[in-house]
Each structure stands twice: as structure tokens, then as C-alpha cells.
Amino acid sequence: MLARLSLLVLMAVLPAAAQDYAREKRWADEVVPGLVVGDAVWLETSAGRKFLAIHAPAAKPKGAVAIVHGIGVHPDHGIIGVLRTKLTDLGWTTLSIQMPVQAADARTEAYYPAVFPEAIDRIARAGAWLAAKGETRVALVSQSMGSWMANEYFDANRESPFRAWACLGLTGGYSLSTWFSPRPILDVYGENDLEPSRDAAWRRRLTLASAPEGSRQAMIAGTDHFYAGKEDELARTIDAWLAEVLR
């Protein structure tokens, strides 16, 4: 863990890695004109670079949720697009943010640690943006590599506007500091999830035993890493948990 943090610090002070901003722009050009639920808003990193977020206010909001997608996609892709829409329908204002991407053929190791400092910054900017809108009951929902990015964000930001974290499909276990999380965690994975996520489920469950009240693990039966066919169950699971811990 210390080695990972050292790498993150080093990357933060070195020139920016070869992050594929052109690909990010192509995603935005494709996604924004086709939006049906929510509107495009442009947030800004600490370095002054704008990035896409999709903001969808709920009609009768219970609170707000920032959503962090997985590797190499966009904030309306696949399960993320479905989930942000369903959570909005269930009463949660959503802000789905574009995370840093690499080239289309980039492997996982091209992302860590190269783009993680900016990923952490973008999550922080999303939280600040929601807080500036007057949102006080705010949670973070992350999926796949986005969950790894979220874990790094919380490692670097003990004080945060996010009062709860729904962590979906984390491949592996939590960082050591998560044992002392000041916020409740919902750990979600699919029965047929990726092997690293399934195999480490017991480790994550052990971590949650020392997390705040309301922390728990949920296995969604009969589905995979992307919750195919069980999107409604996933959304209801997150909705019920958020309503409990953000009272």
C-alpha cells in the first residue's frame, strides 16, 4: 500500500502521463447529443482541464450520488448509464462523471498509477460541485476500475463530502486504510463476477466488519461483472441502502 501511495505522489508531481484526452473528447462528442436523461455539465480539474459530467436532478430528491465508471468507457456507458437513470427515477439526483481514459487497446497496467492522480482529482471536483449545489446527503457509487479509483480517492481524502460509498465489482480487496473508514460501505458483486472480485469477497467482507454501522456486502445472484439482467435489483439494492445510511 505504501508503494502504491508513493507512486501516486510521484505521478502527481511529474508531467502528465500520456492520457488520451482526444479519445475522451470523442466520447463526449458521441454521448452528449444523444442524452435523454440528464444534461451535460462541464467540471474542471485542478489543472484547469474541463471534463464531462451528466447531471440528472430527481423530481423529489432523497439525496445526490456521484457515479464513477470503469476502465476506458464514458459516464453513460452500459450499466453506468442504466444505473444513473434508475437511481434518478428512484429519487436520487445523479452526477455521472467522465474518468480518465487511455488508448482503446490499453491494458489495466496503463491506468495505474498513471491516471490515478487525475482520477482522484475528478472525484473530488464532483463532490465539491454537488456540495456547491447545496447537496448535503451525498454518496459515491463506483464500478470496476472506478471502485479502485474511489478507494484511492478515500485514501487521499479522509474528509470528504461523500457520506457513504457503494462499491461495485472491486477486483481484489480494499486498502488498509479502509479498515478505518469514517463512512459506511456497501460492497456489491455479481455471483458470476470476475474471478478476482469473487475470490476476494471474503477479504472485503472482513474489512466491512470494522467499518461504520450500515456497512455490508451484497451478492447479486445470477449475474456478472456488469449485472446483466439484474439491473433493477442492483438499483433497488443501492437505493434501499442509501435511504438507510443517509437518513
Coordinates of N, CA and C in Angstrom, one line a residue:
M1 N 0.8 -1.2 0.0 CA 0.0 0.0 0.0 C 0.9 1.3 0.0
L2 N 2.0 1.2 0.8 CA 2.8 2.4 0.8 C 3.5 2.6 -0.5
A3 N 3.8 1.5 -1.2 CA 4.4 1.7 -2.5 C 3.4 2.3 -3.5
R4 N 2.2 1.9 -3.4 CA 1.1 2.5 -4.3 C 1.0 3.9 -4.0
L5 N 1.0 4.3 -2.7 CA 0.8 5.7 -2.4 C 2.0 6.5 -2.9
S6 N 3.2 6.0 -2.8 CA 4.4 6.7 -3.2 C 4.4 6.9 -4.7
L7 N 3.9 5.9 -5.4 CA 3.8 6.1 -6.9 C 2.8 7.2 -7.2
L8 N 1.7 7.2 -6.5 CA 0.7 8.3 -6.7 C 1.3 9.7 -6.5
V9 N 2.0 9.8 -5.4 CA 2.6 11.1 -5.1 C 3.6 11.5 -6.2
L10 N 4.4 10.5 -6.6 CA 5.4 10.8 -7.7 C 4.7 11.2 -9.0
M11 N 3.6 10.5 -9.3 CA 2.9 10.9 -10.6 C 2.3 12.2 -10.5
A12 N 1.9 12.6 -9.3 CA 1.2 13.9 -9.1 C 2.2 15.1 -9.4
V13 N 3.5 14.9 -9.1 CA 4.4 16.0 -9.3 C 5.2 15.9 -10.6
L14 N 5.1 14.8 -11.3 CA 5.7 14.6 -12.7 C 4.8 15.2 -13.7
P15 N 5.3 15.4 -15.0 CA 4.4 15.9 -16.0 C 3.3 14.8 -16.3
A16 N 2.2 15.3 -16.8 CA 1.0 14.4 -17.0 C 1.4 13.3 -17.9
A17 N 0.8 12.1 -17.6 CA 1.1 10.9 -18.4 C 0.3 11.0 -19.7
A18 N 0.6 10.0 -20.6 CA 0.0 10.1 -21.9 C -1.4 9.7 -21.9
Q19 N -2.2 10.4 -21.2 CA -3.7 10.2 -21.1 C -4.3 10.6 -22.4
D20 N -5.3 9.8 -22.8 CA -5.9 10.0 -24.1 C -7.1 11.0 -24.0
Y21 N -6.7 12.3 -24.0 CA -7.8 13.3 -24.0 C -8.5 13.4 -25.3
A22 N -7.9 13.0 -26.4 CA -8.6 13.1 -27.7 C -9.7 12.0 -27.7
R23 N -9.4 10.9 -27.1 CA -10.5 9.8 -27.0 C -11.6 10.3 -26.1
E24 N -11.2 10.9 -25.0 CA -12.2 11.5 -24.1 C -13.1 12.5 -24.8
K25 N -12.6 13.3 -25.7 CA -13.4 14.3 -26.4 C -14.3 13.5 -27.4
R26 N -13.8 12.5 -28.0 CA -14.7 11.7 -28.9 C -15.8 11.1 -28.2
W27 N -15.6 10.6 -27.0 CA -16.7 10.1 -26.2 C -17.7 11.1 -25.9
A28 N -17.3 12.3 -25.5 CA -18.2 13.4 -25.2 C -19.0 13.8 -26.5
D29 N -18.3 13.9 -27.6 CA -19.0 14.3 -28.9 C -20.1 13.2 -29.2
E30 N -19.8 12.0 -28.9 CA -20.8 10.9 -29.2 C -21.9 10.9 -28.2
V31 N -21.6 11.1 -26.9 CA -22.6 10.9 -25.8 C -23.5 12.1 -25.7
V32 N -23.0 13.3 -25.7 CA -23.8 14.5 -25.3 C -25.1 14.7 -26.2
P33 N -24.9 14.6 -27.6 CA -26.1 14.8 -28.4 C -27.2 13.8 -28.2
G34 N -26.9 12.6 -27.7 CA -27.9 11.5 -27.5 C -28.5 11.4 -26.1
L35 N -28.1 12.3 -25.2 CA -28.6 12.2 -23.9 C -30.2 12.4 -23.8
V36 N -30.8 11.5 -23.1 CA -32.2 11.5 -22.9 C -32.5 11.9 -21.4
V37 N -31.8 11.3 -20.5 CA -32.0 11.6 -19.1 C -30.8 12.4 -18.6
G38 N -31.0 13.6 -18.1 CA -29.9 14.4 -17.6 C -29.3 15.4 -18.7
D39 N -28.5 16.3 -18.2 CA -27.8 17.3 -19.1 C -26.3 17.2 -18.8
A40 N -25.6 17.5 -19.9 CA -24.2 17.6 -19.8 C -23.8 18.9 -19.0
V41 N -22.8 18.7 -18.1 CA -22.2 19.8 -17.4 C -20.7 19.6 -17.5
W42 N -20.0 20.7 -17.5 CA -18.5 20.6 -17.6 C -17.9 21.0 -16.3
L43 N -17.2 20.0 -15.7 CA -16.5 20.3 -14.5 C -15.0 20.6 -14.9
E44 N -14.2 21.1 -13.9 CA -12.8 21.5 -14.2 C -11.9 20.9 -13.2
T45 N -10.8 20.3 -13.7 CA -9.8 19.7 -12.8 C -9.0 20.8 -12.2
S46 N -8.2 20.5 -11.2 CA -7.3 21.5 -10.5 C -6.3 22.1 -11.5
A47 N -6.1 21.4 -12.6 CA -5.1 21.9 -13.6 C -5.8 22.7 -14.7
G48 N -7.2 22.9 -14.5 CA -7.9 23.7 -15.5 C -8.5 23.0 -16.7
R49 N -8.4 21.7 -16.7 CA -8.9 20.9 -17.9 C -10.4 20.6 -17.6
K50 N -11.2 20.8 -18.6 CA -12.7 20.5 -18.4 C -12.9 19.1 -18.7
F51 N -13.9 18.5 -18.0 CA -14.3 17.1 -18.3 C -15.8 17.0 -18.1
L52 N -16.4 16.0 -18.9 CA -17.8 15.9 -18.9 C -18.4 15.2 -17.7
A53 N -19.5 15.7 -17.3 CA -20.3 15.0 -16.3 C -21.8 15.1 -16.7
I54 N -22.6 14.1 -16.3 CA -24.0 14.1 -16.7 C -24.8 14.3 -15.4
H55 N -25.6 15.4 -15.3 CA -26.3 15.7 -14.1 C -27.8 15.5 -14.4
A56 N -28.4 14.7 -13.6 CA -29.8 14.4 -13.7 C -30.5 14.6 -12.3
P57 N -31.2 15.7 -12.2 CA -31.9 16.0 -10.9 C -33.1 15.1 -10.7
A58 N -33.3 14.6 -9.6 CA -34.5 13.8 -9.3 C -35.7 14.7 -9.0
A59 N -36.9 14.3 -9.3 CA -38.1 15.1 -9.1 C -38.3 15.4 -7.6
K60 N -38.2 14.4 -6.8 CA -38.3 14.6 -5.3 C -37.1 14.0 -4.7
P61 N -36.0 14.7 -4.7 CA -34.7 14.1 -4.3 C -34.5 13.7 -2.9
K62 N -34.0 12.5 -2.7 CA -33.7 12.0 -1.3 C -32.2 12.4 -1.0
G63 N -31.4 12.7 -2.0 CA -30.0 13.0 -1.9 C -29.4 13.0 -3.2
A64 N -28.1 13.0 -3.2 CA -27.3 13.0 -4.5 C -26.3 11.9 -4.5
V65 N -26.0 11.5 -5.7 CA -25.0 10.4 -5.9 C -24.1 10.8 -7.1
A66 N -22.8 10.7 -6.8 CA -21.8 10.8 -7.9 C -21.4 9.4 -8.3
I67 N -21.3 9.2 -9.6 CA -21.1 7.9 -10.2 C -19.8 7.8 -11.0
V68 N -19.0 6.8 -10.7 CA -17.7 6.6 -11.3 C -17.6 5.3 -12.1
H69 N -17.4 5.4 -13.4 CA -17.4 4.3 -14.3 C -16.1 3.5 -14.2
G70 N -16.0 2.4 -15.0 CA -14.8 1.6 -15.0 C -13.9 1.9 -16.2
I71 N -13.0 1.0 -16.5 CA -11.9 1.3 -17.4 C -12.4 1.6 -18.9
G72 N -11.9 2.7 -19.4 CA -11.9 3.0 -20.8 C -13.3 3.4 -21.4
V73 N -14.3 3.7 -20.6 CA -15.6 4.0 -21.1 C -16.0 5.4 -20.8
H74 N -17.3 5.7 -20.7 CA -17.8 7.0 -20.5 C -18.9 7.0 -19.5
P75 N -19.4 8.2 -19.1 CA -20.4 8.3 -18.0 C -21.8 7.9 -18.3
D76 N -22.1 7.4 -19.5 CA -23.4 6.9 -19.9 C -23.3 5.5 -20.5
H77 N -22.2 4.8 -20.2 CA -21.9 3.5 -20.9 C -22.5 2.4 -20.1
G78 N -23.2 1.5 -20.8 CA -23.6 0.2 -20.2 C -24.3 0.3 -18.9
I79 N -23.8 -0.4 -17.9 CA -24.5 -0.5 -16.6 C -24.5 0.9 -15.9
I80 N -23.5 1.7 -16.2 CA -23.4 3.1 -15.6 C -24.6 3.9 -16.1
G81 N -24.8 3.9 -17.4 CA -26.0 4.6 -18.0 C -27.3 4.2 -17.4
V82 N -27.5 2.8 -17.3 CA -28.7 2.3 -16.8 C -28.9 2.6 -15.3
L83 N -27.8 2.5 -14.6 CA -27.9 2.7 -13.1 C -28.1 4.2 -12.8
R84 N -27.5 5.1 -13.5 CA -27.7 6.5 -13.2 C -29.2 6.9 -13.5
T85 N -29.8 6.3 -14.6 CA -31.2 6.6 -14.9 C -32.1 6.0 -13.8
K86 N -31.9 4.7 -13.4 CA -32.7 4.1 -12.5 C -32.6 4.8 -11.1
L87 N -31.4 5.1 -10.7 CA -31.3 5.8 -9.4 C -32.0 7.2 -9.4
T88 N -31.9 7.9 -10.5 CA -32.7 9.1 -10.7 C -34.2 8.9 -10.5
D89 N -34.7 7.9 -11.2 CA -36.1 7.5 -11.1 C -36.5 7.1 -9.7
L90 N -35.5 6.6 -8.9 CA -35.8 6.2 -7.5 C -35.6 7.3 -6.5
G91 N -35.3 8.5 -7.0 CA -35.3 9.7 -6.2 C -33.9 10.2 -5.8
W92 N -32.9 9.8 -6.5 CA -31.5 10.3 -6.3 C -31.0 11.1 -7.4
T93 N -30.7 12.4 -7.1 CA -30.0 13.2 -8.1 C -28.7 12.6 -8.4
T94 N -28.4 12.4 -9.7 CA -27.1 11.7 -10.1 C -26.2 12.7 -10.8
L95 N -24.9 12.5 -10.6 CA -23.8 13.2 -11.4 C -22.8 12.1 -11.8
S96 N -22.9 11.7 -13.0 CA -22.1 10.6 -13.6 C -20.9 11.3 -14.3
I97 N -19.7 11.0 -13.9 CA -18.5 11.8 -14.3 C -17.6 11.0 -15.2
Q98 N -17.0 11.7 -16.2 CA -16.0 11.1 -17.1 C -14.7 10.9 -16.3
M99 N -14.3 9.7 -16.3 CA -13.0 9.4 -15.7 C -11.9 9.4 -16.7
P100 N -10.6 9.5 -16.3 CA -9.5 9.5 -17.3 C -9.5 8.2 -18.1
V101 N -9.2 8.3 -19.4 CA -9.1 7.1 -20.2 C -7.7 7.1 -20.9
Q102 N -7.3 5.9 -21.3 CA -6.1 5.7 -22.1 C -6.6 5.2 -23.5
A103 N -5.7 4.8 -24.3 CA -6.0 4.3 -25.7 C -6.9 3.1 -25.6
A104 N -7.7 2.8 -26.6 CA -8.7 1.8 -26.6 C -8.1 0.4 -26.3
D105 N -6.8 0.2 -26.7 CA -6.2 -1.1 -26.5 C -5.3 -1.2 -25.3
A106 N -5.4 -0.1 -24.4 CA -4.6 -0.1 -23.2 C -5.0 -1.1 -22.2
R107 N -4.1 -1.7 -21.6 CA -4.3 -2.7 -20.5 C -4.5 -2.0 -19.2
T108 N -4.9 -2.8 -18.2 CA -5.1 -2.2 -16.8 C -3.8 -1.5 -16.3
E109 N -2.7 -2.1 -16.6 CA -1.4 -1.5 -16.0 C -1.1 -0.2 -16.6
A110 N -1.7 0.2 -17.8 CA -1.5 1.5 -18.4 C -2.3 2.6 -17.6
Y111 N -3.2 2.2 -16.7 CA -4.0 3.1 -16.0 C -3.4 3.4 -14.6
Y112 N -2.9 2.3 -14.0 CA -2.4 2.5 -12.6 C -0.9 2.5 -12.6
P113 N -0.2 3.5 -12.1 CA -0.7 4.6 -11.4 C -0.9 5.9 -12.3
A114 N -0.7 5.7 -13.6 CA -0.6 6.9 -14.5 C -1.7 7.9 -14.4
V115 N -2.9 7.4 -14.4 CA -4.1 8.4 -14.5 C -4.7 8.6 -13.1
F116 N -4.3 7.8 -12.1 CA -5.0 7.9 -10.8 C -4.9 9.3 -10.1
P117 N -3.9 10.0 -10.2 CA -3.9 11.4 -9.6 C -5.0 12.2 -10.2
E118 N -5.2 12.2 -11.5 CA -6.3 12.9 -12.1 C -7.7 12.3 -11.7
A119 N -7.7 11.0 -11.7 CA -9.0 10.4 -11.3 C -9.4 10.8 -9.9
I120 N -8.5 10.8 -8.9 CA -8.8 11.3 -7.6 C -9.3 12.8 -7.6
D121 N -8.6 13.6 -8.4 CA -9.0 15.0 -8.5 C -10.4 15.1 -9.1
R122 N -10.7 14.3 -10.1 CA -12.1 14.4 -10.7 C -13.2 14.0 -9.7
I123 N -12.9 13.0 -8.9 CA -13.9 12.6 -7.9 C -14.1 13.7 -6.9
A124 N -13.0 14.3 -6.5 CA -13.0 15.4 -5.5 C -13.8 16.6 -6.1
R125 N -13.6 16.9 -7.4 CA -14.3 18.0 -8.0 C -15.8 17.7 -8.1
A126 N -16.2 16.5 -8.4 CA -17.6 16.1 -8.4 C -18.2 16.3 -7.1
G127 N -17.6 15.9 -6.0 CA -18.1 16.1 -4.7 C -18.3 17.5 -4.3
A128 N -17.3 18.3 -4.7 CA -17.3 19.8 -4.4 C -18.5 20.4 -5.2
W129 N -18.7 20.0 -6.5 CA -19.7 20.5 -7.3 C -21.1 20.3 -6.7
L130 N -21.3 19.1 -6.2 CA -22.6 18.7 -5.6 C -22.8 19.5 -4.3
A131 N -21.7 19.6 -3.6 CA -21.8 20.4 -2.3 C -22.2 21.9 -2.6
A132 N -21.6 22.4 -3.7 CA -21.9 23.8 -4.0 C -23.3 24.0 -4.5
K133 N -23.9 22.9 -4.9 CA -25.3 22.9 -5.3 C -26.3 22.8 -4.1
G134 N -25.7 22.7 -2.9 CA -26.5 22.6 -1.7 C -26.8 21.2 -1.3
E135 N -26.2 20.2 -2.0 CA -26.5 18.8 -1.6 C -25.7 18.5 -0.3
T136 N -26.4 17.9 0.6 CA -25.8 17.5 1.9 C -25.8 16.0 2.1
R137 N -26.7 15.3 1.5 CA -26.8 13.9 1.6 C -26.2 13.3 0.3
V138 N -24.9 13.1 0.3 CA -24.2 12.8 -0.9 C -23.4 11.5 -0.7
A139 N -23.5 10.6 -1.7 CA -22.8 9.3 -1.7 C -22.0 9.2 -3.0
L140 N -21.1 8.3 -3.0 CA -20.3 7.9 -4.2 C -20.7 6.5 -4.5
V141 N -20.9 6.3 -5.8 CA -21.2 4.9 -6.4 C -20.1 4.7 -7.4
S142 N -19.4 3.6 -7.3 CA -18.3 3.3 -8.3 C -18.4 1.9 -8.8
Q143 N -17.9 1.6 -10.0 CA -17.9 0.3 -10.5 C -16.6 -0.1 -11.2
S144 N -16.2 -1.4 -10.9 CA -15.0 -1.9 -11.6 C -13.7 -1.1 -11.3
M145 N -13.0 -0.7 -12.3 CA -11.8 0.1 -12.0 C -12.2 1.4 -11.3
G146 N -13.4 1.9 -11.6 CA -13.8 3.1 -10.9 C -13.8 2.9 -9.4
S147 N -14.0 1.7 -8.9 CA -14.0 1.4 -7.5 C -12.6 1.4 -6.9
W148 N -11.6 1.0 -7.7 CA -10.2 1.1 -7.3 C -9.9 2.6 -7.2
M149 N -10.3 3.4 -8.2 CA -10.1 4.8 -8.2 C -10.7 5.5 -7.0
A150 N -12.0 5.0 -6.7 CA -12.7 5.6 -5.5 C -11.9 5.2 -4.2
N151 N -11.4 4.0 -4.1 CA -10.6 3.6 -2.9 C -9.4 4.5 -2.8
E152 N -8.7 4.8 -3.8 CA -7.6 5.7 -3.8 C -8.0 7.1 -3.4
Y153 N -9.2 7.6 -3.9 CA -9.7 8.9 -3.5 C -9.9 9.0 -2.0
F154 N -10.6 8.0 -1.4 CA -10.8 8.0 0.0 C -9.5 7.8 0.8
D155 N -8.6 7.1 0.3 CA -7.3 7.0 1.0 C -6.6 8.4 1.1
A156 N -6.8 9.2 0.1 CA -6.2 10.5 0.0 C -7.0 11.6 0.6
N157 N -8.3 11.3 0.9 CA -9.2 12.4 1.4 C -10.1 11.8 2.5
R158 N -9.6 11.8 3.7 CA -10.3 11.3 4.8 C -11.6 12.2 5.1
E159 N -11.4 13.5 4.9 CA -12.6 14.4 5.0 C -13.1 14.5 3.6
S160 N -14.4 14.3 3.4 CA -15.0 14.3 2.1 C -16.5 14.6 2.2
P161 N -17.0 15.2 1.1 CA -18.5 15.4 1.1 C -19.3 14.1 1.0
F162 N -18.6 13.1 0.6 CA -19.3 11.8 0.4 C -19.5 11.1 1.7
R163 N -20.8 10.9 2.1 CA -21.1 10.3 3.4 C -21.3 8.8 3.3
A164 N -21.3 8.3 2.2 CA -21.4 6.8 2.0 C -20.8 6.4 0.7
W165 N -20.4 5.1 0.6 CA -19.8 4.6 -0.6 C -20.3 3.3 -1.0
A166 N -21.0 3.2 -2.2 CA -21.4 1.9 -2.7 C -20.4 1.5 -3.8
C167 N -19.7 0.4 -3.4 CA -18.5 0.0 -4.2 C -18.9 -1.3 -5.0
L168 N -19.0 -1.2 -6.3 CA -19.4 -2.3 -7.1 C -18.2 -3.0 -7.8
G169 N -18.2 -4.3 -7.8 CA -17.2 -5.0 -8.6 C -15.8 -4.7 -8.4
L170 N -15.4 -4.5 -7.2 CA -14.0 -4.2 -6.9 C -13.2 -5.5 -7.1
T171 N -12.2 -5.4 -8.0 CA -11.3 -6.6 -8.3 C -10.2 -6.7 -7.3
G172 N -10.4 -7.4 -6.2 CA -9.4 -7.5 -5.2 C -10.0 -7.0 -3.8
G173 N -9.1 -6.7 -2.9 CA -9.6 -6.2 -1.6 C -9.4 -4.7 -1.5
Y174 N -9.9 -4.2 -0.3 CA -9.8 -2.8 0.0 C -8.4 -2.5 0.5
S175 N -8.0 -1.2 0.5 CA -6.7 -0.8 1.0 C -6.8 -0.9 2.5
L176 N -5.6 -0.9 3.2 CA -5.6 -1.0 4.6 C -6.3 0.1 5.3
S177 N -6.3 1.3 4.8 CA -7.0 2.5 5.5 C -8.5 2.3 5.5
T178 N -9.0 1.5 4.5 CA -10.5 1.3 4.5 C -11.0 0.6 5.8
W179 N -10.1 -0.1 6.5 CA -10.5 -0.7 7.7 C -10.9 0.3 8.7
F180 N -10.5 1.6 8.5 CA -10.8 2.7 9.4 C -11.7 3.7 8.7
S181 N -12.5 3.3 7.8 CA -13.3 4.2 7.0 C -14.3 4.9 7.9
P182 N -14.4 6.3 7.8 CA -15.4 7.0 8.6 C -16.8 7.0 8.0
R183 N -16.9 6.3 6.9 CA -18.2 6.3 6.2 C -18.7 4.8 5.9
P184 N -20.0 4.5 5.9 CA -20.4 3.2 5.6 C -20.2 2.8 4.2
I185 N -19.9 1.5 4.0 CA -19.6 1.0 2.6 C -20.6 -0.1 2.3
L186 N -21.1 -0.1 1.1 CA -21.9 -1.2 0.5 C -21.0 -1.9 -0.5
D187 N -20.6 -3.1 -0.3 CA -19.8 -3.8 -1.2 C -20.7 -4.8 -2.0
V188 N -20.7 -4.6 -3.4 CA -21.6 -5.3 -4.2 C -20.8 -6.1 -5.3
Y189 N -21.1 -7.3 -5.5 CA -20.5 -8.1 -6.6 C -21.5 -9.1 -7.2
G190 N -21.3 -9.5 -8.4 CA -22.2 -10.5 -9.0 C -21.8 -11.9 -8.7
E191 N -22.8 -12.8 -8.7 CA -22.5 -14.2 -8.4 C -21.4 -14.8 -9.4
N192 N -21.5 -14.3 -10.7 CA -20.6 -14.7 -11.7 C -19.6 -13.6 -12.1
D193 N -19.3 -12.8 -11.1 CA -18.4 -11.7 -11.3 C -17.0 -12.2 -11.8
L194 N -16.1 -11.2 -12.1 CA -14.7 -11.6 -12.5 C -14.1 -12.3 -11.3
E195 N -13.2 -13.3 -11.6 CA -12.6 -14.1 -10.6 C -11.9 -13.3 -9.5
P196 N -11.2 -12.3 -9.8 CA -10.5 -11.5 -8.7 C -11.5 -10.9 -7.7
S197 N -12.7 -10.5 -8.2 CA -13.7 -9.9 -7.4 C -14.4 -11.0 -6.5
R198 N -14.7 -12.1 -7.1 CA -15.3 -13.2 -6.3 C -14.3 -13.8 -5.3
D199 N -13.1 -14.0 -5.7 CA -12.1 -14.6 -4.8 C -11.8 -13.7 -3.6
A200 N -11.9 -12.4 -3.7 CA -11.5 -11.5 -2.6 C -12.7 -11.1 -1.9
A201 N -13.9 -11.6 -2.2 CA -15.1 -11.2 -1.5 C -15.0 -11.4 0.0
W202 N -14.4 -12.5 0.5 CA -14.3 -12.7 1.9 C -13.4 -11.7 2.6
R203 N -12.4 -11.3 1.9 CA -11.5 -10.2 2.4 C -12.2 -8.9 2.6
R204 N -13.0 -8.6 1.6 CA -13.7 -7.3 1.6 C -14.8 -7.4 2.8
R205 N -15.4 -8.5 2.9 CA -16.4 -8.7 4.0 C -15.7 -8.5 5.3
L206 N -14.5 -9.0 5.5 CA -13.8 -8.9 6.7 C -13.5 -7.4 7.0
T207 N -13.1 -6.7 6.0 CA -12.9 -5.3 6.2 C -14.1 -4.5 6.7
L208 N -15.3 -4.9 6.1 CA -16.5 -4.2 6.4 C -16.9 -4.5 7.9
A209 N -16.4 -5.5 8.5 CA -16.7 -5.8 9.9 C -16.3 -4.7 10.8
S210 N -15.2 -3.9 10.4 CA -14.7 -2.8 11.2 C -15.2 -1.4 10.7
A211 N -16.0 -1.4 9.6 CA -16.5 -0.2 9.1 C -17.7 0.3 9.9
P212 N -18.1 1.5 9.6 CA -19.3 2.1 10.4 C -20.6 1.3 10.2
E213 N -21.5 1.5 11.1 CA -22.8 0.9 11.1 C -23.4 1.1 9.7
G214 N -24.1 0.0 9.2 CA -24.7 0.1 7.9 C -23.9 -0.5 6.8
S215 N -22.6 -0.7 7.1 CA -21.7 -1.4 6.1 C -22.1 -2.8 5.9
R216 N -22.1 -3.3 4.7 CA -22.5 -4.7 4.4 C -22.1 -5.1 3.0
Q217 N -22.2 -6.4 2.8 CA -21.9 -6.9 1.4 C -23.1 -7.5 0.8
A218 N -23.3 -7.3 -0.5 CA -24.4 -7.8 -1.2 C -24.0 -8.5 -2.5
M219 N -24.3 -9.8 -2.6 CA -24.0 -10.6 -3.8 C -25.3 -10.6 -4.6
I220 N -25.2 -10.2 -5.9 CA -26.4 -10.2 -6.7 C -26.4 -11.5 -7.5
A221 N -27.3 -12.4 -7.2 CA -27.3 -13.7 -7.8 C -27.6 -13.7 -9.3
G222 N -27.0 -14.7 -10.0 CA -27.3 -14.9 -11.4 C -26.9 -13.9 -12.3
T223 N -25.8 -13.1 -12.0 CA -25.4 -12.1 -12.9 C -23.8 -12.0 -12.8
D224 N -23.3 -11.1 -13.7 CA -21.9 -11.0 -13.9 C -21.3 -9.6 -13.4
H225 N -20.2 -9.3 -13.9 CA -19.5 -8.1 -13.5 C -20.3 -6.8 -13.9
F226 N -21.2 -6.9 -14.9 CA -21.9 -5.8 -15.4 C -23.4 -5.9 -15.0
Y227 N -23.7 -6.9 -14.2 CA -25.1 -7.0 -13.6 C -26.2 -7.2 -14.7
A228 N -25.8 -7.9 -15.8 CA -26.7 -8.1 -16.9 C -27.9 -8.9 -16.4
G229 N -29.1 -8.3 -16.8 CA -30.4 -8.9 -16.4 C -30.8 -8.6 -15.0
K230 N -29.9 -8.0 -14.2 CA -30.3 -7.8 -12.8 C -30.1 -6.3 -12.4
E231 N -30.3 -5.4 -13.5 CA -30.1 -4.0 -13.3 C -31.1 -3.4 -12.3
D232 N -32.3 -3.9 -12.3 CA -33.3 -3.4 -11.4 C -33.0 -3.8 -10.0
E233 N -32.6 -5.0 -9.8 CA -32.2 -5.5 -8.4 C -31.0 -4.7 -7.9
L234 N -30.1 -4.4 -8.8 CA -28.9 -3.7 -8.3 C -29.3 -2.3 -7.9
A235 N -30.2 -1.6 -8.7 CA -30.6 -0.2 -8.4 C -31.4 -0.2 -7.1
R236 N -32.3 -1.2 -6.9 CA -33.1 -1.3 -5.7 C -32.2 -1.5 -4.4
T237 N -31.2 -2.4 -4.6 CA -30.3 -2.7 -3.5 C -29.6 -1.4 -3.1
I238 N -29.1 -0.6 -4.0 CA -28.3 0.6 -3.7 C -29.3 1.6 -3.1
D239 N -30.5 1.7 -3.7 CA -31.5 2.7 -3.2 C -31.9 2.4 -1.8
A240 N -32.2 1.2 -1.4 CA -32.6 0.9 -0.1 C -31.4 1.1 0.9
W241 N -30.2 0.8 0.5 CA -29.1 1.0 1.4 C -28.8 2.5 1.6
L242 N -28.9 3.3 0.5 CA -28.6 4.8 0.7 C -29.7 5.4 1.6
A243 N -31.0 5.0 1.4 CA -32.0 5.5 2.2 C -31.8 5.2 3.7
E244 N -31.2 4.1 4.0 CA -30.9 3.7 5.4 C -29.7 4.5 6.0
V245 N -28.6 4.6 5.2 CA -27.4 5.2 5.8 C -27.3 6.7 5.7
L246 N -28.2 7.3 4.8 CA -28.1 8.7 4.6 C -29.4 9.4 5.3
R247 N -29.9 8.8 6.3 CA -31.1 9.3 7.0 C -30.7 10.7 7.6

